[in-house]
């Protein structure tokens, strides 16, 4: 059984997508053992509570980034987490945390990396940038997490069309529905079945 810790900061629709796929049996070898938020009133925590999943609010206030990462890592280790899933988690994890969970942290990002990503590019911003640039296709990426924001090896991507009249909000909803909520459970399933191999930056999906 793959023990998952999901880190969140907001609405938690990606968390919900994972919960739904565990409950419908698609993620038959995965279990969410903790949901952690750095925001006290993140709706994601209510989603966890509704599904009887243990959740925790770990505040950043009064802690340095290193101390905060240490508190997070301790909590996740105490729950024996195998895989850390960043699902809209708005805090950049430092190298110490990444080393402790080496190759065991994944993130979902709402663009086709390397476009519209990096420090400060999160939430609605990648969609605003995609519209400003005028791209006709955008999408979502699930990748392993490294010390530089959005720079780790890409595991899977899915393209989504941009249409005339799109606003960042409309595009965000389409990218979530058509890409993020599908990709993230798919990658977790592959990891739970040991179907992902990484050599350097190259990620291969085994059949
Ligand atoms: C999602 O679109 C996710 O890809 C994005 O924040 C949103 C969270 O929504 N993450 C980033 O931009 C990280 N760079 P959710 O709380 O409803 O899952």
GROMACS .gro file of N, CA and C and ligand atoms in nm, residues 10-14 87-88 90 107-110 121-123 150 172 176 180, ligand 1:
model
   75
   10UNK      N    1  -0.533   2.546  -0.062
   10UNK     CA    2  -0.654   2.615  -0.109
   10UNK      C    3  -0.776   2.526  -0.118
   11UNK      N    4  -0.842   2.535  -0.232
   11UNK     CA    5  -0.971   2.469  -0.251
   11UNK      C    6  -0.966   2.317  -0.247
   12UNK      N    7  -0.855   2.261  -0.290
   12UNK     CA    8  -0.838   2.117  -0.278
   12UNK      C    9  -0.912   2.034  -0.382
   13UNK      N   10  -0.934   2.089  -0.501
   13UNK     CA   11  -1.003   2.007  -0.602
   13UNK      C   12  -0.913   1.892  -0.650
   14UNK      N   13  -0.783   1.914  -0.650
   14UNK     CA   14  -0.693   1.803  -0.687
   14UNK      C   15  -0.691   1.696  -0.578
   87UNK      N   16  -0.050   1.937  -0.396
   87UNK     CA   17  -0.174   1.960  -0.472
   87UNK      C   18  -0.221   2.103  -0.443
   88UNK      N   19  -0.157   2.198  -0.513
   88UNK     CA   20  -0.190   2.338  -0.488
   88UNK      C   21  -0.128   2.387  -0.359
   90UNK      N   22   0.115   2.612  -0.173
   90UNK     CA   23   0.180   2.738  -0.207
   90UNK      C   24   0.294   2.772  -0.109
  107UNK      N   25   0.442   1.705  -0.793
  107UNK     CA   26   0.365   1.830  -0.793
  107UNK      C   27   0.282   1.836  -0.920
  108UNK      N   28   0.163   1.895  -0.909
  108UNK     CA   29   0.085   1.921  -1.030
  108UNK      C   30   0.091   2.071  -1.056
  109UNK      N   31   0.122   2.104  -1.182
  109UNK     CA   32   0.133   2.246  -1.221
  109UNK      C   33   0.043   2.273  -1.341
  110UNK      N   34  -0.029   2.387  -1.340
  110UNK     CA   35  -0.127   2.410  -1.445
  110UNK      C   36  -0.073   2.476  -1.572
  121UNK      N   37   0.484   3.178  -1.013
  121UNK     CA   38   0.389   3.147  -1.119
  121UNK      C   39   0.300   3.031  -1.073
  122UNK      N   40   0.190   3.064  -1.011
  122UNK     CA   41   0.104   2.960  -0.953
  122UNK      C   42  -0.041   3.005  -0.961
  123UNK      N   43  -0.130   2.911  -0.935
  123UNK     CA   44  -0.273   2.944  -0.931
  123UNK      C   45  -0.323   2.994  -1.065
  150UNK      N   46   0.927   2.412  -0.998
  150UNK     CA   47   0.874   2.356  -1.124
  150UNK      C   48   0.981   2.303  -1.219
  172UNK      N   49  -0.857   2.803  -1.633
  172UNK     CA   50  -0.818   2.724  -1.516
  172UNK      C   51  -0.914   2.606  -1.497
  176UNK      N   52  -0.814   2.215  -1.525
  176UNK     CA   53  -0.837   2.124  -1.411
  176UNK      C   54  -0.918   2.003  -1.456
  180UNK      N   55  -0.563   1.822  -1.504
  180UNK     CA   56  -0.509   1.800  -1.369
  180UNK      C   57  -0.576   1.684  -1.294
  208LIG     C1   58  -0.420   2.394  -0.925
  208LIG     O1   59  -0.452   2.449  -1.049
  208LIG     C2   60  -0.273   2.356  -0.921
  208LIG     O2   61  -0.225   2.306  -1.041
  208LIG     C3   62  -0.211   2.490  -0.891
  208LIG     O3   63  -0.297   2.550  -0.796
  208LIG     C4   64  -0.429   2.499  -0.815
  208LIG     C5   65  -0.478   2.441  -0.685
  208LIG     O4   66  -0.615   2.404  -0.693
  208LIG     N1   67  -0.077   2.475  -0.844
  208LIG     C6   68   0.021   2.558  -0.876
  208LIG     O5   69   0.006   2.657  -0.944
  208LIG     C7   70   0.157   2.521  -0.818
  208LIG     N2   71   0.263   2.582  -0.896
  208LIG     P1   72  -0.681   2.305  -0.591
  208LIG     O6   73  -0.650   2.356  -0.450
  208LIG     O7   74  -0.829   2.315  -0.622
  208LIG     O8   75  -0.627   2.167  -0.615
   0.00000   0.00000   0.00000
